[in-house]
PDB file of C-alpha atoms in Angstrom:
ATOM      1  CA  UNK A   1      14.032  25.865  13.019  1.00 69.00           C
ATOM      2  CA  UNK A   2      10.332  25.841  13.902  1.00 62.00           C
ATOM      3  CA  UNK A   3      10.882  23.301  16.678  1.00 72.00           C
ATOM      4  CA  UNK A   4      13.846  25.228  18.086  1.00 69.00           C
ATOM      5  CA  UNK A   5      11.718  28.408  18.169  1.00 69.00           C
ATOM      6  CA  UNK A   6       8.899  26.530  19.879  1.00 69.00           C
ATOM      7  CA  UNK A   7      11.260  25.110  22.460  1.00 75.00           C
ATOM      8  CA  UNK A   8      12.592  28.623  23.153  1.00 74.00           C
ATOM      9  CA  UNK A   9       9.105  30.024  23.549  1.00 75.00           C
ATOM     10  CA  UNK A  10       7.870  27.225  25.801  1.00 75.00           C
ATOM     11  CA  UNK A  11       8.952  28.518  29.237  1.00 79.00           C
ATOM     12  CA  UNK A  12       7.870  32.137  28.822  1.00 80.00           C
ATOM     13  CA  UNK A  13       5.099  31.970  26.210  1.00 79.00           C
ATOM     14  CA  UNK A  14       3.324  28.603  26.047  1.00 78.00           C
ATOM     15  CA  UNK A  15       0.607  30.072  23.797  1.00 81.00           C
ATOM     16  CA  UNK A  16       3.101  31.132  21.168  1.00 75.00           C
ATOM     17  CA  UNK A  17       4.858  27.749  21.487  1.00 71.00           C
ATOM     18  CA  UNK A  18       1.561  25.959  20.898  1.00 77.00           C
ATOM     19  CA  UNK A  19       0.998  28.042  17.757  1.00 78.00           C
ATOM     20  CA  UNK A  20       4.488  27.133  16.546  1.00 69.00           C
ATOM     21  CA  UNK A  21       3.816  23.404  17.172  1.00 78.00           C
ATOM     22  CA  UNK A  22       0.606  23.681  15.150  1.00 78.00           C
ATOM     23  CA  UNK A  23       2.623  25.210  12.342  1.00 76.00           C
ATOM     24  CA  UNK A  24       5.116  22.355  12.591  1.00 77.00           C
ATOM     25  CA  UNK A  25       2.288  19.854  12.209  1.00 78.00           C
ATOM     26  CA  UNK A  26       0.875  21.742   9.213  1.00 77.00           C
ATOM     27  CA  UNK A  27       4.217  21.882   7.442  1.00 74.00           C
ATOM     28  CA  UNK A  28       4.839  18.171   8.191  1.00 76.00           C
ATOM     29  CA  UNK A  29       1.454  17.239   6.728  1.00 73.00           C
ATOM     30  CA  UNK A  30       2.060  19.273   3.581  1.00 72.00           C
ATOM     31  CA  UNK A  31       5.559  17.752   3.167  1.00 71.00           C
ATOM     32  CA  UNK A  32       4.196  14.248   3.582  1.00 70.00           C
ATOM     33  CA  UNK A  33       1.488  14.847   0.970  1.00 67.00           C
ATOM     34  CA  UNK A  34       4.054  16.242  -1.398  1.00 64.00           C
ATOM     35  CA  UNK A  35       6.383  13.268  -0.871  1.00 65.00           C
ATOM     36  CA  UNK A  36       3.516  10.819  -1.442  1.00 62.00           C
ATOM     37  CA  UNK A  37       2.590  12.591  -4.661  1.00 58.00           C
ATOM     38  CA  UNK A  38       6.174  12.312  -5.871  1.00 55.00           C
ATOM     39  CA  UNK A  39       6.435   8.628  -4.941  1.00 58.00           C
ATOM     40  CA  UNK A  40       3.111   7.832  -6.585  1.00 57.00           C
ATOM     41  CA  UNK A  41       4.245   9.558  -9.806  1.00 55.00           C
ATOM     42  CA  UNK A  42       7.340   7.347 -10.042  1.00 52.00           C
ATOM     43  CA  UNK A  43       7.029   3.897 -11.523  1.00 47.00           C
ATOM     44  CA  UNK A  44       8.386   1.180  -9.268  1.00 54.00           C
ATOM     45  CA  UNK A  45      11.718  -0.205 -10.409  1.00 50.00           C
ATOM     46  CA  UNK A  46      10.131  -3.685 -10.310  1.00 53.00           C
ATOM     47  CA  UNK A  47       8.019  -2.755 -13.374  1.00 57.00           C
ATOM     48  CA  UNK A  48      10.845  -1.197 -15.407  1.00 59.00           C
ATOM     49  CA  UNK A  49      11.306  -4.169 -17.763  1.00 63.00           C
ATOM     50  CA  UNK A  50       8.835  -6.677 -16.407  1.00 75.00           C
ATOM     51  CA  UNK A  51       5.199  -7.520 -16.529  1.00 86.00           C
ATOM     52  CA  UNK A  52       2.962  -7.046 -13.503  1.00 89.00           C
ATOM     53  CA  UNK A  53       2.949 -10.810 -12.837  1.00 90.00           C
ATOM     54  CA  UNK A  54       6.778 -10.936 -13.036  1.00 91.00           C
ATOM     55  CA  UNK A  55       7.075  -8.002 -10.591  1.00 91.00           C
ATOM     56  CA  UNK A  56       4.610  -9.691  -8.201  1.00 94.00           C
ATOM     57  CA  UNK A  57       6.554 -12.975  -8.461  1.00 94.00           C
ATOM     58  CA  UNK A  58       9.738 -11.182  -7.418  1.00 93.00           C
ATOM     59  CA  UNK A  59       7.921  -9.308  -4.635  1.00 94.00           C
ATOM     60  CA  UNK A  60       6.375 -12.517  -3.265  1.00 95.00           C
ATOM     61  CA  UNK A  61       9.660 -14.461  -3.397  1.00 94.00           C
ATOM     62  CA  UNK A  62      11.623 -11.625  -1.739  1.00 94.00           C
ATOM     63  CA  UNK A  63       9.004 -11.134   0.963  1.00 94.00           C
ATOM     64  CA  UNK A  64       9.151 -14.848   1.821  1.00 94.00           C
ATOM     65  CA  UNK A  65      12.930 -14.829   2.035  1.00 94.00           C
ATOM     66  CA  UNK A  66      13.028 -11.679   4.128  1.00 93.00           C
ATOM     67  CA  UNK A  67      10.322 -12.669   6.577  1.00 93.00           C
ATOM     68  CA  UNK A  68      10.575 -16.434   6.657  1.00 94.00           C
ATOM     69  CA  UNK A  69       6.791 -16.624   6.060  1.00 95.00           C
ATOM     70  CA  UNK A  70       5.234 -19.162   3.686  1.00 96.00           C
ATOM     71  CA  UNK A  71       4.324 -16.985   0.658  1.00 97.00           C
ATOM     72  CA  UNK A  72       2.704 -17.895  -2.620  1.00 97.00           C
ATOM     73  CA  UNK A  73       1.495 -16.111  -5.773  1.00 96.00           C
ATOM     74  CA  UNK A  74      -1.594 -17.489  -7.421  1.00 95.00           C
ATOM     75  CA  UNK A  75      -2.296 -16.282 -10.975  1.00 90.00           C
ATOM     76  CA  UNK A  76      -4.711 -19.093 -11.994  1.00 87.00           C
ATOM     77  CA  UNK A  77      -7.674 -16.683 -12.093  1.00 87.00           C
ATOM     78  CA  UNK A  78      -5.903 -14.075 -14.212  1.00 81.00           C
ATOM     79  CA  UNK A  79      -6.482 -15.671 -17.570  1.00 72.00           C
ATOM     80  CA  UNK A  80      -4.547 -14.106 -20.418  1.00 64.00           C
ATOM     81  CA  UNK A  81      -1.255 -12.473 -19.423  1.00 54.00           C
ATOM     82  CA  UNK A  82      -2.243  -9.526 -21.615  1.00 56.00           C
ATOM     83  CA  UNK A  83      -4.551  -7.751 -19.131  1.00 62.00           C
ATOM     84  CA  UNK A  84      -4.945  -4.509 -21.071  1.00 78.00           C
ATOM     85  CA  UNK A  85      -3.838  -2.490 -18.056  1.00 83.00           C
ATOM     86  CA  UNK A  86      -2.163   0.834 -18.410  1.00 83.00           C
ATOM     87  CA  UNK A  87       1.204   1.318 -16.681  1.00 83.00           C
ATOM     88  CA  UNK A  88      -0.416   3.534 -14.040  1.00 83.00           C
ATOM     89  CA  UNK A  89      -2.937   0.836 -13.248  1.00 87.00           C
ATOM     90  CA  UNK A  90      -0.103  -1.741 -12.954  1.00 89.00           C
ATOM     91  CA  UNK A  91       1.596   0.628 -10.564  1.00 89.00           C
ATOM     92  CA  UNK A  92      -1.498   0.893  -8.437  1.00 91.00           C
ATOM     93  CA  UNK A  93      -1.750  -2.920  -8.237  1.00 93.00           C
ATOM     94  CA  UNK A  94       1.904  -3.393  -7.431  1.00 92.00           C
ATOM     95  CA  UNK A  95       1.956  -0.605  -4.850  1.00 90.00           C
ATOM     96  CA  UNK A  96      -1.174  -2.136  -3.322  1.00 93.00           C
ATOM     97  CA  UNK A  97       0.560  -5.479  -2.932  1.00 95.00           C
ATOM     98  CA  UNK A  98       3.605  -3.721  -1.455  1.00 93.00           C
ATOM     99  CA  UNK A  99       1.511  -1.799   1.070  1.00 92.00           C
ATOM    100  CA  UNK A 100      -0.428  -4.908   2.086  1.00 95.00           C
ATOM    101  CA  UNK A 101       2.766  -6.869   2.545  1.00 96.00           C
ATOM    102  CA  UNK A 102       4.252  -4.045   4.631  1.00 92.00           C
ATOM    103  CA  UNK A 103       1.201  -4.241   6.871  1.00 92.00           C
ATOM    104  CA  UNK A 104       1.567  -8.010   7.159  1.00 95.00           C
ATOM    105  CA  UNK A 105       5.227  -7.576   8.158  1.00 94.00           C
ATOM    106  CA  UNK A 106       4.450  -4.896  10.735  1.00 91.00           C
ATOM    107  CA  UNK A 107       1.203  -5.972  12.237  1.00 91.00           C
ATOM    108  CA  UNK A 108      -0.156  -9.363  11.297  1.00 94.00           C
ATOM    109  CA  UNK A 109       1.975 -11.875  13.174  1.00 95.00           C
ATOM    110  CA  UNK A 110       1.097 -14.228  10.291  1.00 96.00           C
ATOM    111  CA  UNK A 111       2.614 -17.541   9.357  1.00 96.00           C
ATOM    112  CA  UNK A 112       1.460 -17.532   5.679  1.00 97.00           C
ATOM    113  CA  UNK A 113       0.562 -15.029   2.950  1.00 98.00           C
ATOM    114  CA  UNK A 114      -1.087 -15.625  -0.420  1.00 98.00           C
ATOM    115  CA  UNK A 115      -1.127 -13.078  -3.213  1.00 97.00           C
ATOM    116  CA  UNK A 116      -3.739 -13.736  -5.861  1.00 96.00           C
ATOM    117  CA  UNK A 117      -4.159 -11.890  -9.140  1.00 94.00           C
ATOM    118  CA  UNK A 118      -7.468 -12.289 -10.809  1.00 94.00           C
ATOM    119  CA  UNK A 119      -9.529 -10.902 -13.646  1.00 91.00           C
ATOM    120  CA  UNK A 120     -13.317 -10.845 -13.528  1.00 90.00           C
ATOM    121  CA  UNK A 121     -14.888  -9.205 -16.533  1.00 89.00           C
ATOM    122  CA  UNK A 122     -13.289  -5.833 -16.971  1.00 90.00           C
ATOM    123  CA  UNK A 123     -11.658  -5.677 -13.560  1.00 93.00           C
ATOM    124  CA  UNK A 124      -8.178  -6.909 -12.541  1.00 93.00           C
ATOM    125  CA  UNK A 125      -7.521  -7.356  -8.806  1.00 95.00           C
ATOM    126  CA  UNK A 126      -4.622  -8.161  -6.549  1.00 96.00           C
ATOM    127  CA  UNK A 127      -5.613  -9.806  -3.281  1.00 97.00           C
ATOM    128  CA  UNK A 128      -3.168 -10.152  -0.308  1.00 97.00           C
ATOM    129  CA  UNK A 129      -4.426 -12.521   2.306  1.00 97.00           C
ATOM    130  CA  UNK A 130      -2.711 -13.513   5.542  1.00 97.00           C
ATOM    131  CA  UNK A 131      -3.532 -15.819   8.455  1.00 97.00           C
ATOM    132  CA  UNK A 132      -2.455 -13.343  11.079  1.00 96.00           C
ATOM    133  CA  UNK A 133      -4.099 -11.712  14.078  1.00 96.00           C
ATOM    134  CA  UNK A 134      -6.466  -9.550  12.052  1.00 93.00           C
ATOM    135  CA  UNK A 135      -7.948  -6.255  13.179  1.00 90.00           C
ATOM    136  CA  UNK A 136     -11.105  -4.148  13.087  1.00 86.00           C
ATOM    137  CA  UNK A 137     -10.901  -2.171   9.782  1.00 83.00           C
ATOM    138  CA  UNK A 138     -13.380   0.391  11.070  1.00 79.00           C
ATOM    139  CA  UNK A 139     -11.066   1.337  13.898  1.00 76.00           C
ATOM    140  CA  UNK A 140      -7.800   1.393  11.969  1.00 68.00           C
ATOM    141  CA  UNK A 141      -6.441   4.933  11.532  1.00 66.00           C
ATOM    142  CA  UNK A 142      -3.511   3.916   9.304  1.00 68.00           C
ATOM    143  CA  UNK A 143      -2.362   6.266   6.618  1.00 74.00           C
ATOM    144  CA  UNK A 144      -0.988   3.547   4.350  1.00 77.00           C
ATOM    145  CA  UNK A 145      -4.390   2.103   3.531  1.00 80.00           C
ATOM    146  CA  UNK A 146      -5.847   5.601   3.100  1.00 83.00           C
ATOM    147  CA  UNK A 147      -3.144   6.503   0.611  1.00 84.00           C
ATOM    148  CA  UNK A 148      -3.669   3.204  -1.187  1.00 86.00           C
ATOM    149  CA  UNK A 149      -7.401   3.923  -1.487  1.00 89.00           C
ATOM    150  CA  UNK A 150      -6.646   7.348  -2.912  1.00 89.00           C
ATOM    151  CA  UNK A 151      -4.266   5.888  -5.567  1.00 87.00           C
ATOM    152  CA  UNK A 152      -6.819   3.202  -6.528  1.00 91.00           C
ATOM    153  CA  UNK A 153      -9.593   5.760  -6.875  1.00 92.00           C
ATOM    154  CA  UNK A 154      -7.409   7.916  -9.102  1.00 89.00           C
ATOM    155  CA  UNK A 155      -7.048   4.896 -11.444  1.00 88.00           C
ATOM    156  CA  UNK A 156     -10.859   4.314 -11.354  1.00 92.00           C
ATOM    157  CA  UNK A 157     -10.485   1.427  -8.913  1.00 93.00           C
ATOM    158  CA  UNK A 158     -11.127   0.583  -5.279  1.00 95.00           C
ATOM    159  CA  UNK A 159      -9.587  -1.061  -2.201  1.00 94.00           C
ATOM    160  CA  UNK A 160     -11.394  -3.425   0.067  1.00 94.00           C
ATOM    161  CA  UNK A 161     -10.132  -4.606   3.464  1.00 93.00           C
ATOM    162  CA  UNK A 162     -11.699  -7.637   5.092  1.00 94.00           C
ATOM    163  CA  UNK A 163     -10.508  -8.522   8.535  1.00 93.00           C
ATOM    164  CA  UNK A 164     -11.550  -9.163  12.047  1.00 91.00           C
ATOM    165  CA  UNK A 165      -9.482  -9.826  15.181  1.00 92.00           C
ATOM    166  CA  UNK A 166      -8.175 -13.432  15.218  1.00 92.00           C
ATOM    167  CA  UNK A 167      -9.215 -14.132  11.631  1.00 93.00           C
ATOM    168  CA  UNK A 168      -6.460 -12.722   9.371  1.00 95.00           C
ATOM    169  CA  UNK A 169      -6.735 -10.027   6.814  1.00 96.00           C
ATOM    170  CA  UNK A 170      -7.465  -9.764   3.086  1.00 97.00           C
ATOM    171  CA  UNK A 171      -6.637  -6.530   1.184  1.00 96.00           C
ATOM    172  CA  UNK A 172      -7.991  -6.359  -2.316  1.00 97.00           C
ATOM    173  CA  UNK A 173      -6.993  -3.712  -4.873  1.00 97.00           C
ATOM    174  CA  UNK A 174      -9.156  -3.539  -8.000  1.00 96.00           C
ATOM    175  CA  UNK A 175      -8.710  -1.505 -11.167  1.00 94.00           C
ATOM    176  CA  UNK A 176     -10.830  -1.515 -14.367  1.00 93.00           C
ATOM    177  CA  UNK A 177      -9.247  -2.777 -17.574  1.00 88.00           C
ATOM    178  CA  UNK A 178      -9.177  -0.106 -20.320  1.00 74.00           C
TER     179      UNK A 178
END
C-alpha cells in the first residue's frame, strides 16, 4: 500500500513520494529485524535430536552434494564430544557454519571447503575455510556476517573473517564453554 501511494504521488508531488519511500525503507528494516529475531530464536531442525557434530556432518555432506564442491569436516581438534555448550551456543555455531557456507555458495567460486570444529581451553570454534576468490572484509557491506556477529556476541562469542582477494576466505565463529 505504501508503494502504491508513493507511485501515485510521484508525478504531482515528488517530495511526498520521497517521504513515502523513506517510510517504506523504515518499515522494511523493522520487518527484517523482527524476522531475524524470530529466526534466531528458533532452534535449527538439524539440532532437534542430534549433537552439534552430527548436525555439522549432515550440513557438510549436503553442501558437497548440492554444490559439487569437495567438502570435509575435521573434528580432530575438538577433543571430547561433550563440549559443555548450551543449546543456544550450539545454535550460534551451526548458524555460523550455515551462513559461511551460504557465502561460499554465492560468492567464493571455490573448489573446496573445509569445516573445522576445535576447542582451545574454554572456547569452541567452528571454522569454515574455502579456496575461492576471497574479498576485502573491510569493504564488505553484507548483512549476513553482521547478523552472525550479533548472534555470536549475544552468546558471549565472536566472529572473525580472514580473507583477501585471490586467497580464499576463513570465517571463524567462537563461543565460550559454560
